[in-house]
CSV table of C-alpha atoms in Angstrom, one decimal:
chain,number,residue,atom,x,y,z
C,1439,MET,CA,5.9,36.9,-16.1
C,1440,GLU,CA,3.9,35.5,-18.6
C,1441,LEU,CA,3.4,31.6,-18.7
C,1442,SER,CA,3.9,29.6,-21.5
C,1443,LEU,CA,1.9,26.3,-22.5
C,1444,ILE,CA,4.8,24.3,-21.4
C,1445,GLN,CA,4.9,25.9,-18.1
C,1446,VAL,CA,1.5,25.6,-17.5
C,1447,PHE,CA,1.5,22.0,-18.1
C,1448,ILE,CA,4.3,21.4,-16.0
C,1449,ILE,CA,2.6,23.0,-12.8
C,1450,ILE,CA,-0.4,21.2,-13.6
C,1451,GLY,CA,1.5,17.9,-13.6
C,1452,ALA,CA,3.1,19.1,-10.2
C,1453,ALA,CA,-0.3,19.7,-8.7
C,1454,GLN,CA,-0.9,16.3,-9.7
C,1455,GLY,CA,2.1,15.0,-8.0
C,1456,LEU,CA,1.0,16.4,-4.9
C,1457,ILE,CA,-2.7,14.8,-5.0
C,1458,LEU,CA,-0.9,11.6,-5.7
C,1459,ALA,CA,1.5,12.3,-2.6
C,1460,PHE,CA,-1.2,13.0,-0.3
C,1461,SER,CA,-3.8,10.8,-1.4
C,1462,SER,CA,-1.5,7.9,-1.0
C,1463,LEU,CA,-0.8,8.7,2.6
C,1464,TYR,CA,-4.2,9.2,3.1
C,1465,HIS,CA,-5.5,5.8,1.8
C,1466,SER,CA,-2.2,4.0,3.4
C,1467,LYS,CA,-2.5,0.8,5.3
C,1468,ASN,CA,1.0,1.1,6.1
C,1469,ARG,CA,2.0,4.6,7.2
C,1470,ASN,CA,5.8,3.9,7.5
C,1471,THR,CA,6.2,2.5,4.1
C,1472,ASP,CA,3.9,4.8,2.4
C,1473,LEU,CA,5.6,8.0,4.0
C,1474,LEU,CA,8.6,7.2,1.7
C,1475,PHE,CA,6.4,7.3,-1.2
C,1476,PHE,CA,4.8,10.5,-0.1
C,1477,PHE,CA,8.3,12.2,0.7
C,1478,ALA,CA,9.6,11.0,-3.0
C,1479,PHE,CA,6.7,12.6,-5.0
C,1480,LEU,CA,6.5,15.5,-2.5
C,1481,ALA,CA,10.0,16.4,-3.6
C,1482,LEU,CA,9.5,15.8,-7.0
C,1483,SER,CA,6.2,17.8,-7.3
C,1484,ILE,CA,7.7,20.9,-5.5
C,1485,ARG,CA,10.5,21.0,-7.9
C,1486,LEU,CA,8.2,20.7,-11.0
C,1487,PHE,CA,6.2,23.7,-9.3
C,1488,ILE,CA,9.1,25.8,-9.0
C,1489,TYR,CA,10.9,24.8,-12.3
C,1490,PRO,CA,8.6,27.2,-14.5
C,1491,PHE,CA,9.8,30.3,-12.1
C,1492,ARG,CA,13.3,30.0,-12.3
C,1493,PRO,CA,13.8,33.2,-14.2
C,1494,LEU,CA,11.7,35.0,-11.8
C,1495,LEU,CA,13.3,33.9,-8.7
C,1496,LYS,CA,16.6,34.6,-10.1
C,1497,SER,CA,15.8,38.0,-11.1
C,1498,ASN,CA,14.7,38.8,-7.6
C,1499,ASP,CA,17.2,37.4,-5.5
C,1500,LEU,CA,15.4,34.4,-4.6
C,1501,ASN,CA,17.6,31.7,-6.2
C,1502,ILE,CA,17.7,30.1,-2.8
C,1503,PHE,CA,14.2,28.3,-3.1
C,1504,ASN,CA,15.2,27.3,-6.7
C,1505,ASN,CA,18.1,25.4,-5.5
C,1506,LEU,CA,16.5,24.2,-2.5
C,1507,SER,CA,13.6,22.7,-4.9
C,1508,LEU,CA,16.4,21.0,-7.1
C,1509,ILE,CA,18.3,19.2,-4.2
C,1510,LEU,CA,14.9,17.9,-3.1
C,1511,LEU,CA,15.4,15.5,-6.2
C,1512,LEU,CA,18.2,13.8,-4.1
C,1513,LEU,CA,15.7,12.4,-1.8
C,1514,VAL,CA,13.7,11.2,-4.7
C,1515,GLY,CA,16.0,8.2,-5.4
C,1516,PRO,CA,16.5,6.7,-1.9
C,1517,SER,CA,13.0,7.3,-0.9
C,1518,LEU,CA,11.7,5.3,-3.9
C,1519,LEU,CA,14.4,2.6,-3.4
C,1520,LEU,CA,13.7,2.0,0.2
C,1521,TYR,CA,10.1,2.0,-0.6
C,1522,SER,CA,10.3,-0.6,-3.0
C,1523,LEU,CA,12.4,-2.6,-0.8
C,1524,ARG,CA,9.8,-2.5,1.7
C,1525,LYS,CA,6.8,-3.3,-0.7
C,1526,ILE,CA,8.7,-6.3,-1.7
C,1527,LYS,CA,10.7,-7.7,1.2
C,1528,LYS,CA,8.4,-8.3,4.1
C,1529,ASP,CA,10.8,-8.6,6.7
C,1530,PHE,CA,13.0,-5.6,5.2
C,1531,LYS,CA,13.5,-3.1,8.3
C,1532,LEU,CA,14.6,0.6,8.1
C,1533,ASN,CA,17.4,1.1,10.2
C,1534,PRO,CA,19.9,4.1,11.0
C,1535,LEU,CA,22.4,2.9,8.3
C,1536,HIS,CA,19.6,3.9,5.6
C,1537,LEU,CA,20.6,7.6,6.7
C,1538,LEU,CA,23.7,7.3,4.7
C,1539,HIS,CA,21.5,7.9,1.8
C,1540,VAL,CA,20.4,11.5,3.1
C,1541,ILE,CA,24.3,12.5,3.2
C,1542,PRO,CA,24.3,13.9,-0.2
C,1543,PHE,CA,21.0,15.8,0.2
C,1544,ALA,CA,22.4,17.3,3.7
C,1545,ALA,CA,25.8,18.3,1.9
C,1546,TYR,CA,23.8,20.2,-0.6
C,1547,LEU,CA,21.5,21.7,1.7
C,1548,ALA,CA,24.7,22.9,3.9
C,1549,HIS,CA,25.9,24.4,0.6
C,1550,VAL,CA,22.7,26.0,-0.4
C,1551,LEU,CA,22.8,27.7,3.4
C,1552,TYR,CA,26.1,28.4,3.6
C,1553,PRO,CA,27.8,29.1,0.2
C,1554,HIS,CA,31.3,29.1,1.2
C,1555,PHE,CA,30.8,25.3,2.1
C,1556,LYS,CA,32.6,23.9,-1.0
C,1557,LEU,CA,31.5,21.0,-3.1
C,1558,PRO,CA,33.1,19.5,-6.4
C,1559,ILE,CA,29.7,19.0,-8.1
C,1560,CYS,CA,27.4,21.7,-9.1
C,1561,TYR,CA,23.5,20.8,-8.1
C,1562,SER,CA,22.2,20.0,-11.4
C,1563,TYR,CA,24.6,17.2,-11.9
C,1564,ALA,CA,24.6,15.9,-8.6
C,1565,THR,CA,20.9,15.4,-9.1
C,1566,LEU,CA,21.6,13.8,-12.5
C,1567,TYR,CA,24.0,11.3,-11.1
C,1568,SER,CA,21.8,10.6,-8.4
C,1569,GLY,CA,18.9,9.7,-10.5
C,1570,ILE,CA,20.8,7.8,-12.8
C,1571,GLY,CA,22.6,5.6,-9.9
C,1572,TYR,CA,19.1,5.0,-7.9
C,1573,GLY,CA,17.4,4.9,-11.5
C,1574,ILE,CA,19.4,1.5,-12.4
C,1575,SER,CA,19.0,0.3,-8.9
C,1576,LEU,CA,15.5,0.6,-9.0
C,1577,LEU,CA,15.1,-0.8,-12.6
C,1578,THR,CA,17.3,-3.9,-11.6
C,1579,ILE,CA,14.9,-4.3,-8.4
C,1580,VAL,CA,11.9,-3.9,-10.8
C,1581,PHE,CA,13.0,-6.7,-13.2
C,1582,VAL,CA,14.6,-9.2,-10.7
C,1583,THR,CA,11.5,-9.2,-8.5
C,1584,LYS,CA,8.8,-8.8,-11.2
C,1585,ARG,CA,7.1,-12.3,-9.8
C,1586,SER,CA,7.1,-10.8,-6.4
C,1587,LEU,CA,5.6,-7.5,-7.5
C,1588,ILE,CA,2.7,-9.6,-9.0
C,1589,GLU,CA,2.2,-11.9,-6.1
C,1590,SER,CA,2.5,-9.0,-3.8
C,1591,ASN,CA,-0.8,-7.2,-5.5
C,1592,SER,CA,1.2,-3.9,-5.7
C,1593,SER,CA,-0.8,-1.6,-7.5
C,1594,SER,CA,0.3,0.2,-11.0
C,1595,ILE,CA,1.0,3.5,-9.6
C,1596,HIS,CA,3.4,2.2,-7.1
C,1597,THR,CA,4.9,-0.2,-9.7
C,1598,TYR,CA,5.6,2.5,-12.2
C,1599,SER,CA,7.0,4.7,-9.3
C,1600,PHE,CA,10.1,2.2,-8.8
C,1601,ALA,CA,11.7,3.4,-11.6
C,1602,LEU,CA,10.6,7.0,-12.0
C,1603,PRO,CA,14.4,8.3,-11.1
C,1604,LEU,CA,15.3,6.8,-14.1
C,1605,LEU,CA,13.3,9.4,-16.3
C,1606,LEU,CA,16.2,11.7,-15.1
C,1607,ILE,CA,18.7,10.0,-17.6
C,1608,PRO,CA,17.6,11.8,-20.5
C,1609,SER,CA,18.6,14.9,-18.9
C,1610,PHE,CA,22.3,13.4,-18.2
C,1611,ILE,CA,22.2,13.3,-22.2
C,1612,TYR,CA,20.5,16.4,-22.9
C,1613,GLY,CA,22.3,18.2,-20.2
C,1614,PHE,CA,25.9,17.7,-21.6
C,1615,SER,CA,24.9,18.3,-25.4
C,1616,TYR,CA,22.6,21.4,-25.2
C,1617,LEU,CA,20.6,20.0,-28.0
C,1618,GLN,CA,17.5,21.3,-26.5
C,1619,HIS,CA,19.1,25.2,-26.4
C,1620,GLN,CA,20.5,24.9,-29.9
C,1621,ILE,CA,17.5,23.1,-31.9
C,1622,LEU,CA,14.5,23.4,-29.9
C,1623,GLY,CA,15.3,26.7,-27.7
C,1624,LEU,CA,14.6,25.0,-24.4
C,1625,HIS,CA,16.9,24.7,-21.5
C,1626,PRO,CA,18.4,21.6,-21.3
C,1627,ALA,CA,16.5,20.4,-18.3
C,1628,THR,CA,13.2,21.1,-19.8
C,1629,LEU,CA,12.7,17.8,-21.8
C,1630,PRO,CA,13.3,15.5,-18.9
C,1631,TYR,CA,11.0,17.7,-16.7
C,1632,LEU,CA,8.3,17.2,-19.3
C,1633,VAL,CA,8.7,13.6,-19.2
C,1634,LEU,CA,8.5,13.4,-15.5
C,1635,THR,CA,5.2,15.4,-15.7
C,1636,GLY,CA,3.7,13.3,-18.2
C,1637,LEU,CA,4.4,10.1,-16.3
C,1638,LEU,CA,2.8,12.3,-13.3
C,1639,TYR,CA,-0.5,12.7,-15.8
C,1640,ARG,CA,-0.6,8.9,-16.7
C,1641,MET,CA,-0.2,7.8,-13.1
C,1642,SER,CA,-3.1,10.1,-12.1
C,1643,PHE,CA,-5.1,8.6,-15.0
C,1644,ILE,CA,-4.3,5.2,-13.1
C,1645,ARG,CA,-5.2,6.3,-10.1
C,1646,ILE,CA,-8.8,7.6,-11.2
C,1647,LYS,CA,-9.3,4.3,-13.2
C,1648,ASP,CA,-8.2,2.3,-10.3
C,1649,SER,CA,-10.6,4.5,-8.0
C,1650,LYS,CA,-13.5,4.1,-10.5
C,1651,LYS,CA,-13.1,0.2,-10.4
C,1652,LYS,CA,-13.0,0.2,-7.0
C,1653,HIS,CA,-16.3,2.1,-6.4
C,1654,GLU,CA,-17.8,-0.1,-8.9
C,1655,SER,CA,-16.7,-3.0,-7.1
C,1656,PHE,CA,-18.1,-1.4,-3.9
C,1657,THR,CA,-21.7,-0.7,-5.7
C,1658,ARG,CA,-21.7,-4.5,-6.6
C,1659,ARG,CA,-21.2,-5.7,-3.3
C,1660,ILE,CA,-24.0,-3.4,-1.8
C,1661,SER,CA,-26.2,-4.5,-4.5
C,1662,ASP,CA,-25.4,-8.2,-3.8
C,1663,THR,CA,-26.1,-7.2,0.0
C,1664,MET,CA,-29.5,-5.7,-0.6
C,1665,LYS,CA,-30.5,-8.9,-2.6
C,1666,VAL,CA,-29.7,-11.2,0.2
C,1667,ASP,CA,-32.6,-13.5,1.2
C,1668,GLN,CA,-33.3,-13.1,4.7
C,1669,LYS,CA,-35.7,-16.1,4.6
C,1670,ASP,CA,-33.0,-18.6,3.0
C,1671,LEU,CA,-30.3,-16.8,5.6
C,1672,SER,CA,-32.4,-17.5,8.8
C,1673,LEU,CA,-32.9,-21.2,7.4
C,1674,LEU,CA,-29.4,-21.8,7.0
C,1675,LYS,CA,-28.4,-20.7,10.4
C,1676,GLU,CA,-31.3,-22.3,11.8
C,1677,LYS,CA,-29.6,-25.8,10.5
C,1678,ILE,CA,-26.5,-25.1,11.5
C,1679,GLU,CA,-27.6,-24.2,14.9
C,1680,ASN,CA,-30.2,-26.8,15.6
C,1681,LEU,CA,-28.3,-29.8,13.7
C,1682,GLU,CA,-25.0,-28.6,15.3
C,1683,LEU,CA,-23.2,-29.0,12.0
C,1684,TYR,CA,-20.4,-27.5,13.1
C,1685,LEU,CA,-19.2,-30.3,15.4
C,1686,ASN,CA,-18.7,-32.3,12.5
C,1687,PRO,CA,-14.9,-32.0,11.7
C,1688,GLU,CA,-15.6,-33.0,8.1
C,1689,VAL,CA,-18.3,-30.7,7.4
C,1690,SER,CA,-18.4,-29.0,4.2
C,1691,ILE,CA,-20.7,-26.4,2.1
C,1692,ILE,CA,-22.2,-29.5,0.1
C,1693,ASP,CA,-23.4,-30.4,3.5
C,1694,LEU,CA,-25.2,-27.1,3.8
C,1695,VAL,CA,-26.7,-27.8,0.6
C,1696,ASN,CA,-28.2,-31.0,1.3
C,1697,THR,CA,-29.7,-29.7,4.5
C,1698,THR,CA,-31.3,-26.8,3.8
C,1699,GLY,CA,-31.7,-27.5,-0.3
C,1700,ILE,CA,-30.6,-24.2,-1.1
C,1701,SER,CA,-28.1,-24.2,-3.8
C,1702,ARG,CA,-24.5,-23.7,-3.3
C,1703,HIS,CA,-23.7,-20.3,-5.1
C,1704,LYS,CA,-26.6,-18.9,-3.0
C,1705,ILE,CA,-25.1,-20.6,0.0
C,1706,SER,CA,-22.0,-19.0,-0.5
C,1707,SER,CA,-23.7,-15.6,-1.5
C,1708,LEU,CA,-25.5,-15.5,1.7
C,1709,ILE,CA,-22.4,-16.6,3.8
C,1710,LYS,CA,-20.4,-13.8,1.8
C,1711,TYR,CA,-23.1,-10.8,1.8
C,1712,GLY,CA,-25.5,-11.7,4.2
C,1713,LEU,CA,-23.0,-12.7,7.2
C,1714,ASN,CA,-20.0,-11.1,6.0
C,1715,THR,CA,-17.6,-13.8,6.6
C,1716,THR,CA,-16.3,-17.0,5.2
C,1717,PHE,CA,-17.8,-20.5,5.3
C,1718,HIS,CA,-14.7,-21.5,7.1
C,1719,ASP,CA,-14.6,-18.6,9.5
C,1720,LEU,CA,-18.4,-19.1,10.1
C,1721,ILE,CA,-18.2,-22.8,11.2
C,1722,ASN,CA,-15.2,-21.8,13.2
C,1723,LYS,CA,-16.9,-19.1,15.0
C,1724,TYR,CA,-19.8,-21.8,15.9
C,1725,ARG,CA,-17.1,-24.1,17.4
C,1726,VAL,CA,-15.4,-21.5,19.1
C,1727,GLU,CA,-18.5,-20.6,20.8
C,1728,GLU,CA,-19.0,-24.3,21.8
C,1729,VAL,CA,-15.4,-24.3,23.2
C,1730,LYS,CA,-16.2,-21.4,25.4
C,1731,ARG,CA,-19.6,-22.9,26.8
C,1732,LYS,CA,-17.6,-26.3,27.3
C,1733,ILE,CA,-14.9,-24.6,29.3
C,1734,ASP,CA,-17.5,-22.4,31.4
C,1735,ASP,CA,-19.1,-25.9,32.2
C,1736,PRO,CA,-18.1,-27.7,35.1
C,1737,LYS,CA,-19.1,-30.9,33.4
C,1738,PHE,CA,-15.9,-30.7,30.9
C,1739,SER,CA,-13.4,-29.7,33.7
C,1740,HIS,CA,-11.6,-32.9,33.4
C,1741,PHE,CA,-11.1,-32.2,29.4
C,1742,SER,CA,-8.1,-30.9,28.6
C,1743,LEU,CA,-8.3,-27.7,26.1
C,1744,LEU,CA,-7.4,-30.0,23.1
C,1745,GLY,CA,-10.0,-32.4,24.4
C,1746,ILE,CA,-12.6,-29.8,24.4
C,1747,ALA,CA,-11.3,-28.5,20.9
C,1748,GLN,CA,-12.0,-32.0,19.5
C,1749,GLU,CA,-15.4,-32.3,21.1
C,1750,SER,CA,-16.4,-29.1,19.6
C,1751,GLY,CA,-15.5,-30.0,16.0
C,1752,PHE,CA,-11.8,-28.8,15.5
C,1753,ARG,CA,-9.6,-31.6,13.6
C,1754,SER,CA,-6.3,-30.0,14.5
C,1755,LYS,CA,-4.7,-28.1,17.3
C,1756,ALA,CA,-3.3,-25.2,15.2
C,1757,THR,CA,-6.2,-24.4,13.7
C,1758,PHE,CA,-8.1,-24.4,17.0
C,1759,TYR,CA,-5.5,-22.1,18.6
C,1760,GLN,CA,-5.4,-20.0,15.7
C,1761,ALA,CA,-9.1,-19.5,15.3
C,1762,PHE,CA,-9.8,-19.2,18.9
C,1763,LYS,CA,-7.3,-16.2,19.4
C,1764,LYS,CA,-9.0,-14.7,16.0
C,1765,MET,CA,-12.4,-15.0,17.5
C,1766,ALA,CA,-12.3,-14.5,20.8
C,1767,GLY,CA,-9.3,-12.1,21.1
C,1768,VAL,CA,-7.4,-14.1,23.6
C,1769,THR,CA,-5.6,-17.8,23.8
C,1770,PRO,CA,-7.6,-20.9,25.2
C,1771,ALA,CA,-5.3,-21.0,27.8
C,1772,LYS,CA,-5.9,-17.3,29.1
C,1773,TYR,CA,-9.8,-17.8,28.5
C,1774,LYS,CA,-9.8,-20.9,31.0
C,1775,GLN,CA,-7.8,-19.1,33.2
C,1776,SER,CA,-10.5,-16.2,33.5
C,1777,SER,CA,-13.1,-18.6,33.4
C,1778,SER,CA,-11.9,-20.0,36.5
C,1779,LEU,CA,-12.2,-16.7,38.2
C,1780,ARG,CA,-15.5,-15.9,37.3
C,1781,PRO,CA,-18.5,-16.5,39.7
C,1782,PHE,CA,-21.1,-19.2,38.8
């Protein structure tokens, strides 16, 4: 079988779709959510890869693979719908009722495996209707929650994926009119598959561009880290510790400037790249260590935890408990309890 330029274009697009699917899973920070994205693009890529070989599969009685790849598209819309809802709504959770979205796929899978199981609509039209329905739903979500998408810092690759099934709508039009077959000499589904393939190329370029930006940002951070003035860094830590600046609830970065004589910009750079933290976390780290020291000191046994916190520079109870749990890994009460059990 000799492949045409269009078929090669689609096959390469399918390969890029697979790369996008696996890379999103590999770099995932939320595996459960990104699995939905993975399944959607895996299903789409498999169909795009199989599509150019349809004539070969039919001639060799392997049409079952063609049908299986086609009905996999019934999973694209549900996967992306649930994926988008989880990305936009932080409190959205999957539940057994969401399995209802899989019923059409399960029904057509049963028909593929057991042809005597009758269905009223053929595979192609089922995927068209699914694409239209989920595509409109996804497009509505994108427009309604556009602000949420921006605020959630969703990457371009994810934002583009929300309305992906909408690109199946052209196949609804061309599938009924057969203009492609009559005028272009192409199968009715070829043009929409080309559009989908083009989208995968675009998303791949976006991923490459984003990766390049991340690499440049990482390189700049490494460069800034290497430029850290160790002498100034030692001076900064010495002043904070010896003068116990952290005991002042109102301490600010300006106080460090006045105490050390180092510019505000350079102090910010020293804390960020030299200590890999923020000003507030740095000060709270000293305060937490002071709280732990006082809890372990019998002289402060008559103090309450809040009293010790205030003596150590914390201004509010909420900030104290949050910072202590973050820095020490346990609540102040649990630390005090374990401290009372330790021998002195």
